[in-house]
Amino acid sequence: MIGLPDVELAAQRIRPHCHVTPVMTSVTIDELAGCRVFFKCDHLQKAGAFKSRGAVNAVFAHALEALQNGVCTHSSGNHGAALARAAGLRQIPSFIVVPESANPLKKEAIAHYGGQLITCDNSLAARATRLEEVRLQTGAVEVPPFDDPLIIAGQGTAGLELMVQVPDLDSMMVPVGGGGLLAGVILAANARVEVYGAEPEKADDAHRSLRTGVRVMEHQPDTLCDGLLTTLGEMNFEIIKGGAEDILLVSEAQIIIAMELIWRYLKQLVEPSSAVVLAAIMAHRETFVGKKIGVVLTGGNVDYRNLPFS
Amino acid sequence: MIGLPDVELAAQRIRPHCHVTPVMTSVTIDELAGCRVFFKCDHLQKAGAFKSRGAVNAVFAHALEALQNGVCTHSSGNHGAALARAAGLRQIPSFIVVPESANPLKKEAIAHYGGQLITCDNSLAARATRLEEVRLQTGAVEVPPFDDPLIIAGQGTAGLELMVQVPDLDSMMVPVGGGGLLAGVILAANARVEVYGAEPEKADDAHRSLRTGVRVMEHQPDTLCDGLLTTLGEMNFEIIKGGAEDILLVSEAQIIIAMELIWRYLKQLVEPSSAVVLAAIMAHRETFVGKKIGVVLTGGNVDYRNLPFS
């Protein structure tokens, strides 16, 4: 099992290639939420999302000889862009399988970083099938989006930085899609800070998995949060079961309100997936009142031409 | 005449009540612009705009007894919100005359900070008339939006901070409305860094004033940049004549493109007035190629429900 030392090693490995992102606060949001919220701005991370942490950690952990045919993955966008950028840093090709319905800005970002886009149908099964074809054709090494020790350790560096930037946090909370970030932050916290996940009601597989103790695999997500559509990874679930305080659910309406608050008072362009954490804090006010909570704004690759609150 | 020592005094005076705002950069924007652009994020300033610098400096420079009837001003929004906030810090009332057409978010911000909103017709003449009525009725002290030594010195603190944060700048560039920020930054630069203004073609009074040497007063602005509608102040013009390298003009289309670049690559919600500086750098590429330029993102009170690039 991986642990805090893996996250600390990842932090050293990614340092030359990733930002230590800033932490922002808003007096008005704190008043509205009834607690103090510290927003770790990973939408300002390289390639516009925390996903650069895991992707850089994975790509730089391998020997270059092992990567001569490049890397491949499937992604709804941010992991794909992050992997394309990381591959570019090592001057190897990248092959990114993306569902047709993916946010156009995320697809453009993958191409911008030199990734080869391969589109597929929108189901998780179609993604996996297409990726396996690509892997066999190209000989590229697969870098999974979340169910992987190097990815988990890499994402955990966001939590490690946040605990240094705000040393006396009561809690940390992050969005849950495949669970890479949540698992990584749990390892980083190492039981010194309680860690919550936040998830859309309409993509609640992680919540149900934690409640039942069995990883939910059948899943028909229907949420604005295009970064949170996947089901929980196996390794991720083991870490989350052992270390997550809870996984809180929020409605789509709560997500939209929280996203607008972040836009309006932090002046930060975050995507809907990033807003679930503030939505969860506000929806579970009694749990957090008076506390200091660190949250991760996970990505800024929002299609601002098509806003939920216009 | 005021000078650098006034800006330095203002910096001390505002320190407890204003942020030292961060500086952001984007590799992609630098590639597109052909130079290195350092964005001073005053849209993250208190009340969402650099205007808090001048307003706090003015309100805290006066003895409290002189302010017992409060303060008043006219404003298209950001100065009004900044003054309302500054007045609140000293627990005195504020009366803000705002044109009916003002951005609704800016009007909401004034009310949020406890300012009393007084609407008037949209002309500059109507603003002045209504303000004089309010001043006589209330006995409030007028804090002008730009044509005032305390306001100019306060706004100049943005330039002072920027030169500390990026010590080897070739140039600084700021938007020009009434000229408070440009005049203040010229004083802060104190001839150590060349200083440019940027202005919409469709609100080009400052450009024409600098070209002819005579302050242009007749003016029918027609621009998206709701923060840049006023004509140049008298004191501001004297300082700008003596110290501005040039005032560069940009089209509305160039402003919209620049605003979208800032949204997309810096992930910062800035208002159109803030985008004129990047637009000017890109429109006058030959002047800035290879240089290091510090610019001020002046405000983030954008009506994101009504975007120019949707």
PDB file of C-alpha atoms in Angstrom, chain B residues 33-308:
ATOM      1  CA  ALA B  33       2.229  38.656 -27.520  1.00  0.00           C
ATOM      2  CA  GLY B  34       5.934  38.164 -28.316  1.00  0.00           C
ATOM      3  CA  CYS B  35       6.966  39.662 -24.973  1.00  0.00           C
ATOM      4  CA  ARG B  36       6.672  38.926 -21.247  1.00  0.00           C
ATOM      5  CA  VAL B  37       3.545  40.309 -19.631  1.00  0.00           C
ATOM      6  CA  PHE B  38       3.210  40.541 -15.831  1.00  0.00           C
ATOM      7  CA  PHE B  39      -0.424  40.952 -14.808  1.00  0.00           C
ATOM      8  CA  LYS B  40      -0.899  42.771 -11.491  1.00  0.00           C
ATOM      9  CA  CYS B  41      -4.187  41.312 -10.287  1.00  0.00           C
ATOM     10  CA  ASP B  42      -6.059  44.278  -8.906  1.00  0.00           C
ATOM     11  CA  HIS B  43      -9.358  42.644  -9.837  1.00  0.00           C
ATOM     12  CA  LEU B  44      -8.502  40.653  -6.677  1.00  0.00           C
ATOM     13  CA  GLN B  45      -8.140  43.882  -4.714  1.00  0.00           C
ATOM     14  CA  LYS B  46     -10.687  44.602  -1.959  1.00  0.00           C
ATOM     15  CA  ALA B  47     -14.074  45.503  -3.504  1.00  0.00           C
ATOM     16  CA  GLY B  48     -12.856  43.967  -6.768  1.00  0.00           C
ATOM     17  CA  ALA B  49     -10.840  46.837  -8.228  1.00  0.00           C
ATOM     18  CA  PHE B  50      -7.727  49.021  -7.842  1.00  0.00           C
ATOM     19  CA  LYS B  51     -10.153  51.803  -6.882  1.00  0.00           C
ATOM     20  CA  SER B  52      -9.944  50.623  -3.255  1.00  0.00           C
ATOM     21  CA  ARG B  53      -6.397  51.978  -3.122  1.00  0.00           C
ATOM     22  CA  GLY B  54      -7.392  55.577  -3.798  1.00  0.00           C
ATOM     23  CA  ALA B  55     -10.648  55.438  -1.853  1.00  0.00           C
ATOM     24  CA  VAL B  56      -8.973  54.039   1.272  1.00  0.00           C
ATOM     25  CA  ASN B  57      -6.149  56.564   0.988  1.00  0.00           C
ATOM     26  CA  ALA B  58      -8.590  59.459   0.717  1.00  0.00           C
ATOM     27  CA  VAL B  59     -10.944  58.320   3.484  1.00  0.00           C
ATOM     28  CA  PHE B  60      -8.115  57.553   5.928  1.00  0.00           C
ATOM     29  CA  ALA B  61      -6.188  60.764   5.174  1.00  0.00           C
ATOM     30  CA  HIS B  62      -8.970  62.917   6.635  1.00  0.00           C
ATOM     31  CA  ALA B  63      -9.602  63.378  10.352  1.00  0.00           C
ATOM     32  CA  LEU B  64     -12.718  61.511  11.442  1.00  0.00           C
ATOM     33  CA  GLU B  65     -14.365  64.732  12.668  1.00  0.00           C
ATOM     34  CA  ALA B  66     -14.247  66.170   9.161  1.00  0.00           C
ATOM     35  CA  LEU B  67     -16.105  63.121   7.877  1.00  0.00           C
ATOM     36  CA  GLN B  68     -18.969  63.027  10.370  1.00  0.00           C
ATOM     37  CA  ASN B  69     -21.578  63.575   7.615  1.00  0.00           C
ATOM     38  CA  GLY B  70     -20.033  60.880   5.479  1.00  0.00           C
ATOM     39  CA  VAL B  71     -18.523  60.895   2.002  1.00  0.00           C
ATOM     40  CA  CYS B  72     -20.068  61.172  -1.447  1.00  0.00           C
ATOM     41  CA  THR B  73     -19.014  60.643  -5.047  1.00  0.00           C
ATOM     42  CA  HIS B  74     -20.210  59.820  -8.541  1.00  0.00           C
ATOM     43  CA  SER B  75     -19.033  56.611 -10.135  1.00  0.00           C
ATOM     44  CA  SER B  76     -19.813  54.148 -12.893  1.00  0.00           C
ATOM     45  CA  GLY B  77     -19.339  51.546 -10.184  1.00  0.00           C
ATOM     46  CA  ASN B  78     -15.935  50.484  -8.979  1.00  0.00           C
ATOM     47  CA  HIS B  79     -14.959  53.743  -7.267  1.00  0.00           C
ATOM     48  CA  GLY B  80     -18.405  53.818  -5.671  1.00  0.00           C
ATOM     49  CA  ALA B  81     -18.048  50.312  -4.240  1.00  0.00           C
ATOM     50  CA  ALA B  82     -14.521  51.078  -3.063  1.00  0.00           C
ATOM     51  CA  LEU B  83     -15.625  54.292  -1.365  1.00  0.00           C
ATOM     52  CA  ALA B  84     -18.623  52.606   0.268  1.00  0.00           C
ATOM     53  CA  ARG B  85     -16.299  49.957   1.669  1.00  0.00           C
ATOM     54  CA  ALA B  86     -13.718  52.503   2.857  1.00  0.00           C
ATOM     55  CA  ALA B  87     -16.466  54.549   4.541  1.00  0.00           C
ATOM     56  CA  GLY B  88     -17.735  51.398   6.237  1.00  0.00           C
ATOM     57  CA  LEU B  89     -14.265  50.782   7.665  1.00  0.00           C
ATOM     58  CA  ARG B  90     -14.462  54.192   9.367  1.00  0.00           C
ATOM     59  CA  GLN B  91     -18.140  53.701  10.233  1.00  0.00           C
ATOM     60  CA  ILE B  92     -19.352  56.744   8.344  1.00  0.00           C
ATOM     61  CA  PRO B  93     -22.153  56.887   5.720  1.00  0.00           C
ATOM     62  CA  SER B  94     -21.502  57.050   1.967  1.00  0.00           C
ATOM     63  CA  PHE B  95     -23.673  58.443  -0.832  1.00  0.00           C
ATOM     64  CA  ILE B  96     -22.900  57.165  -4.315  1.00  0.00           C
ATOM     65  CA  VAL B  97     -24.352  58.762  -7.468  1.00  0.00           C
ATOM     66  CA  VAL B  98     -24.448  56.119 -10.218  1.00  0.00           C
ATOM     67  CA  PRO B  99     -25.708  56.411 -13.801  1.00  0.00           C
ATOM     68  CA  GLU B 100     -28.801  54.333 -14.514  1.00  0.00           C
ATOM     69  CA  SER B 101     -26.978  52.333 -17.181  1.00  0.00           C
ATOM     70  CA  ALA B 102     -24.279  51.138 -14.750  1.00  0.00           C
ATOM     71  CA  ASN B 103     -23.379  47.448 -14.674  1.00  0.00           C
ATOM     72  CA  PRO B 104     -25.822  45.782 -12.254  1.00  0.00           C
ATOM     73  CA  LEU B 105     -23.053  43.865 -10.470  1.00  0.00           C
ATOM     74  CA  LYS B 106     -21.303  47.139  -9.686  1.00  0.00           C
ATOM     75  CA  LYS B 107     -24.512  48.615  -8.290  1.00  0.00           C
ATOM     76  CA  GLU B 108     -25.042  45.512  -6.142  1.00  0.00           C
ATOM     77  CA  ALA B 109     -21.483  45.805  -4.837  1.00  0.00           C
ATOM     78  CA  ILE B 110     -22.094  49.409  -3.698  1.00  0.00           C
ATOM     79  CA  ALA B 111     -25.196  48.310  -1.794  1.00  0.00           C
ATOM     80  CA  HIS B 112     -23.347  45.275  -0.387  1.00  0.00           C
ATOM     81  CA  TYR B 113     -20.779  47.569   1.224  1.00  0.00           C
ATOM     82  CA  GLY B 114     -23.500  49.741   2.729  1.00  0.00           C
ATOM     83  CA  GLY B 115     -23.345  52.630   0.266  1.00  0.00           C
ATOM     84  CA  GLN B 116     -26.545  54.601  -0.405  1.00  0.00           C
ATOM     85  CA  LEU B 117     -27.174  54.384  -4.156  1.00  0.00           C
ATOM     86  CA  ILE B 118     -28.519  57.467  -5.909  1.00  0.00           C
ATOM     87  CA  THR B 119     -29.167  56.906  -9.613  1.00  0.00           C
ATOM     88  CA  CYS B 120     -28.990  59.652 -12.259  1.00  0.00           C
ATOM     89  CA  ASP B 121     -29.069  60.054 -16.024  1.00  0.00           C
ATOM     90  CA  ASN B 122     -26.151  58.653 -17.960  1.00  0.00           C
ATOM     91  CA  SER B 123     -24.384  61.857 -19.009  1.00  0.00           C
ATOM     92  CA  LEU B 124     -21.304  63.134 -17.190  1.00  0.00           C
ATOM     93  CA  ALA B 125     -23.139  66.454 -16.679  1.00  0.00           C
ATOM     94  CA  ALA B 126     -26.071  64.713 -14.984  1.00  0.00           C
ATOM     95  CA  ARG B 127     -23.675  62.915 -12.645  1.00  0.00           C
ATOM     96  CA  ALA B 128     -22.040  66.172 -11.575  1.00  0.00           C
ATOM     97  CA  THR B 129     -25.358  67.966 -11.026  1.00  0.00           C
ATOM     98  CA  ARG B 130     -26.855  65.156  -8.985  1.00  0.00           C
ATOM     99  CA  LEU B 131     -23.723  64.830  -6.877  1.00  0.00           C
ATOM    100  CA  GLU B 132     -23.737  68.547  -6.043  1.00  0.00           C
ATOM    101  CA  GLU B 133     -27.346  68.217  -4.867  1.00  0.00           C
ATOM    102  CA  VAL B 134     -26.446  65.240  -2.693  1.00  0.00           C
ATOM    103  CA  ARG B 135     -23.431  67.010  -1.245  1.00  0.00           C
ATOM    104  CA  LEU B 136     -25.466  70.061  -0.244  1.00  0.00           C
ATOM    105  CA  GLN B 137     -28.276  67.939   1.219  1.00  0.00           C
ATOM    106  CA  THR B 138     -26.088  65.634   3.286  1.00  0.00           C
ATOM    107  CA  GLY B 139     -23.014  67.679   4.154  1.00  0.00           C
ATOM    108  CA  ALA B 140     -20.918  64.709   3.033  1.00  0.00           C
ATOM    109  CA  VAL B 141     -17.326  65.290   1.910  1.00  0.00           C
ATOM    110  CA  GLU B 142     -16.831  64.668  -1.795  1.00  0.00           C
ATOM    111  CA  VAL B 143     -14.206  62.053  -2.665  1.00  0.00           C
ATOM    112  CA  PRO B 144     -13.706  62.476  -6.423  1.00  0.00           C
ATOM    113  CA  PRO B 145     -13.155  59.366  -8.528  1.00  0.00           C
ATOM    114  CA  PHE B 146      -9.842  60.493 -10.056  1.00  0.00           C
ATOM    115  CA  ASP B 147      -9.071  64.231 -10.162  1.00  0.00           C
ATOM    116  CA  ASP B 148      -7.625  64.424  -6.668  1.00  0.00           C
ATOM    117  CA  PRO B 149      -4.107  64.159  -5.199  1.00  0.00           C
ATOM    118  CA  LEU B 150      -5.066  61.543  -2.574  1.00  0.00           C
ATOM    119  CA  ILE B 151      -6.803  59.392  -5.183  1.00  0.00           C
ATOM    120  CA  ILE B 152      -3.895  59.645  -7.610  1.00  0.00           C
ATOM    121  CA  ALA B 153      -1.366  58.795  -4.901  1.00  0.00           C
ATOM    122  CA  GLY B 154      -3.504  55.870  -3.743  1.00  0.00           C
ATOM    123  CA  GLN B 155      -3.868  54.367  -7.211  1.00  0.00           C
ATOM    124  CA  GLY B 156      -0.122  54.769  -7.718  1.00  0.00           C
ATOM    125  CA  THR B 157       0.523  52.170  -5.032  1.00  0.00           C
ATOM    126  CA  ALA B 158      -0.367  49.503  -7.621  1.00  0.00           C
ATOM    127  CA  GLY B 159       2.664  50.580  -9.637  1.00  0.00           C
ATOM    128  CA  LEU B 160       4.874  50.765  -6.554  1.00  0.00           C
ATOM    129  CA  GLU B 161       3.998  47.183  -5.604  1.00  0.00           C
ATOM    130  CA  LEU B 162       4.435  45.936  -9.165  1.00  0.00           C
ATOM    131  CA  MET B 163       7.971  47.342  -9.395  1.00  0.00           C
ATOM    132  CA  VAL B 164       8.895  45.517  -6.188  1.00  0.00           C
ATOM    133  CA  GLN B 165       7.286  42.270  -7.337  1.00  0.00           C
ATOM    134  CA  VAL B 166       8.963  42.399 -10.788  1.00  0.00           C
ATOM    135  CA  PRO B 167      12.093  44.479 -10.273  1.00  0.00           C
ATOM    136  CA  ASP B 168      13.423  44.687 -13.833  1.00  0.00           C
ATOM    137  CA  LEU B 169      10.426  45.801 -15.882  1.00  0.00           C
ATOM    138  CA  ASP B 170      11.007  47.667 -19.142  1.00  0.00           C
ATOM    139  CA  SER B 171       7.545  49.235 -19.162  1.00  0.00           C
ATOM    140  CA  MET B 172       4.283  49.506 -17.271  1.00  0.00           C
ATOM    141  CA  MET B 173       0.905  49.998 -18.950  1.00  0.00           C
ATOM    142  CA  VAL B 174      -2.505  50.745 -17.466  1.00  0.00           C
ATOM    143  CA  PRO B 175      -5.978  51.595 -18.801  1.00  0.00           C
ATOM    144  CA  VAL B 176      -6.990  55.254 -18.931  1.00  0.00           C
ATOM    145  CA  GLY B 177     -10.418  56.527 -17.927  1.00  0.00           C
ATOM    146  CA  GLY B 178     -10.149  59.616 -15.727  1.00  0.00           C
ATOM    147  CA  GLY B 179      -6.400  59.037 -15.542  1.00  0.00           C
ATOM    148  CA  GLY B 180      -6.049  58.449 -11.798  1.00  0.00           C
ATOM    149  CA  LEU B 181      -4.270  55.141 -12.180  1.00  0.00           C
ATOM    150  CA  LEU B 182      -2.053  56.303 -15.039  1.00  0.00           C
ATOM    151  CA  ALA B 183      -1.042  59.478 -13.186  1.00  0.00           C
ATOM    152  CA  GLY B 184      -0.383  57.518  -9.988  1.00  0.00           C
ATOM    153  CA  VAL B 185       1.726  54.894 -11.743  1.00  0.00           C
ATOM    154  CA  ILE B 186       3.741  57.638 -13.462  1.00  0.00           C
ATOM    155  CA  LEU B 187       4.517  59.091 -10.032  1.00  0.00           C
ATOM    156  CA  ALA B 188       5.379  55.644  -8.687  1.00  0.00           C
ATOM    157  CA  ALA B 189       7.665  54.908 -11.651  1.00  0.00           C
ATOM    158  CA  ASN B 190       9.442  58.224 -11.078  1.00  0.00           C
ATOM    159  CA  ALA B 191      11.094  57.949 -14.517  1.00  0.00           C
ATOM    160  CA  ARG B 192      12.726  54.598 -13.653  1.00  0.00           C
ATOM    161  CA  VAL B 193      10.328  52.639 -15.907  1.00  0.00           C
ATOM    162  CA  GLU B 194       8.519  53.972 -18.993  1.00  0.00           C
ATOM    163  CA  VAL B 195       4.757  54.173 -18.509  1.00  0.00           C
ATOM    164  CA  TYR B 196       2.061  53.816 -21.173  1.00  0.00           C
ATOM    165  CA  GLY B 197      -1.680  54.295 -21.105  1.00  0.00           C
ATOM    166  CA  ALA B 198      -4.145  52.213 -23.116  1.00  0.00           C
ATOM    167  CA  GLU B 199      -7.545  53.468 -24.184  1.00  0.00           C
ATOM    168  CA  PRO B 200     -10.433  52.298 -26.362  1.00  0.00           C
ATOM    169  CA  GLU B 201     -10.564  54.021 -29.768  1.00  0.00           C
ATOM    170  CA  LYS B 202     -14.163  54.785 -28.972  1.00  0.00           C
ATOM    171  CA  ALA B 203     -13.255  56.650 -25.765  1.00  0.00           C
ATOM    172  CA  ASP B 204     -10.054  58.297 -26.954  1.00  0.00           C
ATOM    173  CA  ASP B 205     -10.147  61.623 -25.101  1.00  0.00           C
ATOM    174  CA  ALA B 206      -6.870  60.996 -23.273  1.00  0.00           C
ATOM    175  CA  HIS B 207      -5.094  60.022 -26.482  1.00  0.00           C
ATOM    176  CA  ARG B 208      -6.319  63.156 -28.224  1.00  0.00           C
ATOM    177  CA  SER B 209      -5.470  65.284 -25.202  1.00  0.00           C
ATOM    178  CA  LEU B 210      -1.893  64.014 -25.160  1.00  0.00           C
ATOM    179  CA  ARG B 211      -1.517  64.509 -28.923  1.00  0.00           C
ATOM    180  CA  THR B 212      -2.832  68.079 -28.924  1.00  0.00           C
ATOM    181  CA  GLY B 213      -1.579  69.160 -25.510  1.00  0.00           C
ATOM    182  CA  VAL B 214      -5.076  70.422 -24.662  1.00  0.00           C
ATOM    183  CA  ARG B 215      -7.420  68.427 -22.431  1.00  0.00           C
ATOM    184  CA  VAL B 216     -10.310  67.173 -24.557  1.00  0.00           C
ATOM    185  CA  MET B 217     -13.592  67.637 -22.719  1.00  0.00           C
ATOM    186  CA  GLU B 218     -16.230  66.962 -25.358  1.00  0.00           C
ATOM    187  CA  HIS B 219     -16.522  63.245 -25.480  1.00  0.00           C
ATOM    188  CA  GLN B 220     -19.137  60.713 -26.495  1.00  0.00           C
ATOM    189  CA  PRO B 221     -17.677  57.369 -25.508  1.00  0.00           C
ATOM    190  CA  ASP B 222     -19.148  54.236 -27.010  1.00  0.00           C
ATOM    191  CA  THR B 223     -17.246  51.275 -25.615  1.00  0.00           C
ATOM    192  CA  LEU B 224     -17.756  48.011 -23.748  1.00  0.00           C
ATOM    193  CA  CYS B 225     -15.290  49.344 -21.167  1.00  0.00           C
ATOM    194  CA  ASP B 226     -17.722  50.765 -18.637  1.00  0.00           C
ATOM    195  CA  GLY B 227     -14.833  51.770 -16.375  1.00  0.00           C
ATOM    196  CA  LEU B 228     -13.287  54.052 -19.010  1.00  0.00           C
ATOM    197  CA  LEU B 229     -16.132  56.385 -19.913  1.00  0.00           C
ATOM    198  CA  THR B 230     -15.028  59.527 -18.070  1.00  0.00           C
ATOM    199  CA  THR B 231     -12.830  62.293 -19.456  1.00  0.00           C
ATOM    200  CA  LEU B 232      -9.335  62.939 -18.149  1.00  0.00           C
ATOM    201  CA  GLY B 233      -9.006  64.892 -14.891  1.00  0.00           C
ATOM    202  CA  GLU B 234      -7.149  68.204 -14.875  1.00  0.00           C
ATOM    203  CA  MET B 235      -4.447  67.266 -12.381  1.00  0.00           C
ATOM    204  CA  ASN B 236      -4.204  63.829 -13.995  1.00  0.00           C
ATOM    205  CA  PHE B 237      -3.588  65.383 -17.398  1.00  0.00           C
ATOM    206  CA  GLU B 238      -0.741  67.535 -16.083  1.00  0.00           C
ATOM    207  CA  ILE B 239       1.020  64.476 -14.684  1.00  0.00           C
ATOM    208  CA  ILE B 240       0.297  62.377 -17.779  1.00  0.00           C
ATOM    209  CA  LYS B 241       1.584  65.117 -20.125  1.00  0.00           C
ATOM    210  CA  GLY B 242       4.817  65.199 -18.170  1.00  0.00           C
ATOM    211  CA  GLY B 243       5.365  61.480 -17.789  1.00  0.00           C
ATOM    212  CA  ALA B 244       3.432  59.197 -20.135  1.00  0.00           C
ATOM    213  CA  GLU B 245       5.397  57.609 -22.942  1.00  0.00           C
ATOM    214  CA  ASP B 246       2.237  57.385 -25.066  1.00  0.00           C
ATOM    215  CA  ILE B 247      -1.448  56.496 -24.883  1.00  0.00           C
ATOM    216  CA  LEU B 248      -2.175  53.618 -27.225  1.00  0.00           C
ATOM    217  CA  LEU B 249      -5.565  53.011 -28.822  1.00  0.00           C
ATOM    218  CA  VAL B 250      -7.330  49.699 -29.374  1.00  0.00           C
ATOM    219  CA  SER B 251     -10.519  48.677 -31.130  1.00  0.00           C
ATOM    220  CA  GLU B 252     -13.482  47.036 -29.431  1.00  0.00           C
ATOM    221  CA  ALA B 253     -12.709  43.815 -31.336  1.00  0.00           C
ATOM    222  CA  GLN B 254      -9.137  43.839 -30.007  1.00  0.00           C
ATOM    223  CA  ILE B 255     -10.448  44.371 -26.465  1.00  0.00           C
ATOM    224  CA  ILE B 256     -12.813  41.398 -26.749  1.00  0.00           C
ATOM    225  CA  ILE B 257     -10.035  39.114 -28.025  1.00  0.00           C
ATOM    226  CA  ALA B 258      -7.714  40.200 -25.210  1.00  0.00           C
ATOM    227  CA  MET B 259     -10.426  39.737 -22.597  1.00  0.00           C
ATOM    228  CA  GLU B 260     -11.042  36.215 -23.813  1.00  0.00           C
ATOM    229  CA  LEU B 261      -7.290  35.431 -23.691  1.00  0.00           C
ATOM    230  CA  ILE B 262      -7.178  36.563 -20.054  1.00  0.00           C
ATOM    231  CA  TRP B 263     -10.235  34.467 -19.228  1.00  0.00           C
ATOM    232  CA  ARG B 264      -8.916  31.453 -21.025  1.00  0.00           C
ATOM    233  CA  TYR B 265      -5.256  31.403 -20.083  1.00  0.00           C
ATOM    234  CA  LEU B 266      -5.110  33.263 -16.775  1.00  0.00           C
ATOM    235  CA  LYS B 267      -8.528  31.910 -15.634  1.00  0.00           C
ATOM    236  CA  GLN B 268      -9.253  35.342 -14.236  1.00  0.00           C
ATOM    237  CA  LEU B 269     -12.628  37.040 -14.474  1.00  0.00           C
ATOM    238  CA  VAL B 270     -11.707  40.525 -15.565  1.00  0.00           C
ATOM    239  CA  GLU B 271     -13.982  43.216 -16.922  1.00  0.00           C
ATOM    240  CA  PRO B 272     -13.488  44.636 -20.430  1.00  0.00           C
ATOM    241  CA  SER B 273     -11.739  47.764 -19.056  1.00  0.00           C
ATOM    242  CA  SER B 274      -8.962  45.509 -17.773  1.00  0.00           C
ATOM    243  CA  ALA B 275      -8.362  43.954 -21.163  1.00  0.00           C
ATOM    244  CA  VAL B 276      -7.343  47.139 -23.013  1.00  0.00           C
ATOM    245  CA  VAL B 277      -3.749  46.794 -21.810  1.00  0.00           C
ATOM    246  CA  LEU B 278      -3.196  43.343 -23.290  1.00  0.00           C
ATOM    247  CA  ALA B 279      -5.063  44.460 -26.408  1.00  0.00           C
ATOM    248  CA  ALA B 280      -2.670  47.419 -26.746  1.00  0.00           C
ATOM    249  CA  ILE B 281       0.421  45.266 -26.276  1.00  0.00           C
ATOM    250  CA  MET B 282      -0.770  42.918 -29.011  1.00  0.00           C
ATOM    251  CA  ALA B 283      -1.851  45.739 -31.332  1.00  0.00           C
ATOM    252  CA  HIS B 284       1.547  47.486 -30.978  1.00  0.00           C
ATOM    253  CA  ARG B 285       3.695  44.390 -31.124  1.00  0.00           C
ATOM    254  CA  GLU B 286       6.744  46.071 -32.635  1.00  0.00           C
ATOM    255  CA  THR B 287       6.984  48.476 -29.658  1.00  0.00           C
ATOM    256  CA  PHE B 288       7.066  45.736 -27.046  1.00  0.00           C
ATOM    257  CA  VAL B 289       8.633  42.701 -28.680  1.00  0.00           C
ATOM    258  CA  GLY B 290      11.062  40.976 -26.302  1.00  0.00           C
ATOM    259  CA  LYS B 291      10.326  43.365 -23.425  1.00  0.00           C
ATOM    260  CA  LYS B 292       9.085  42.819 -19.872  1.00  0.00           C
ATOM    261  CA  ILE B 293       5.856  44.736 -19.346  1.00  0.00           C
ATOM    262  CA  GLY B 294       3.895  45.110 -16.129  1.00  0.00           C
ATOM    263  CA  VAL B 295       0.180  45.782 -16.556  1.00  0.00           C
ATOM    264  CA  VAL B 296      -2.652  46.272 -14.089  1.00  0.00           C
ATOM    265  CA  LEU B 297      -5.807  44.179 -14.311  1.00  0.00           C
ATOM    266  CA  THR B 298      -8.007  46.905 -12.957  1.00  0.00           C
ATOM    267  CA  GLY B 299     -11.291  45.244 -12.074  1.00  0.00           C
ATOM    268  CA  GLY B 300     -13.273  42.044 -12.005  1.00  0.00           C
ATOM    269  CA  ASN B 301     -16.793  43.372 -11.674  1.00  0.00           C
ATOM    270  CA  VAL B 302     -17.856  41.949 -15.004  1.00  0.00           C
ATOM    271  CA  ASP B 303     -21.439  41.075 -15.791  1.00  0.00           C
ATOM    272  CA  TYR B 304     -20.626  37.461 -16.671  1.00  0.00           C
ATOM    273  CA  ARG B 305     -24.238  36.798 -17.626  1.00  0.00           C
ATOM    274  CA  ASN B 306     -23.754  39.113 -20.566  1.00  0.00           C
ATOM    275  CA  LEU B 307     -20.418  38.323 -22.206  1.00  0.00           C
ATOM    276  CA  PRO B 308     -19.113  39.982 -25.360  1.00  0.00           C
TER     277      PRO B 308
END
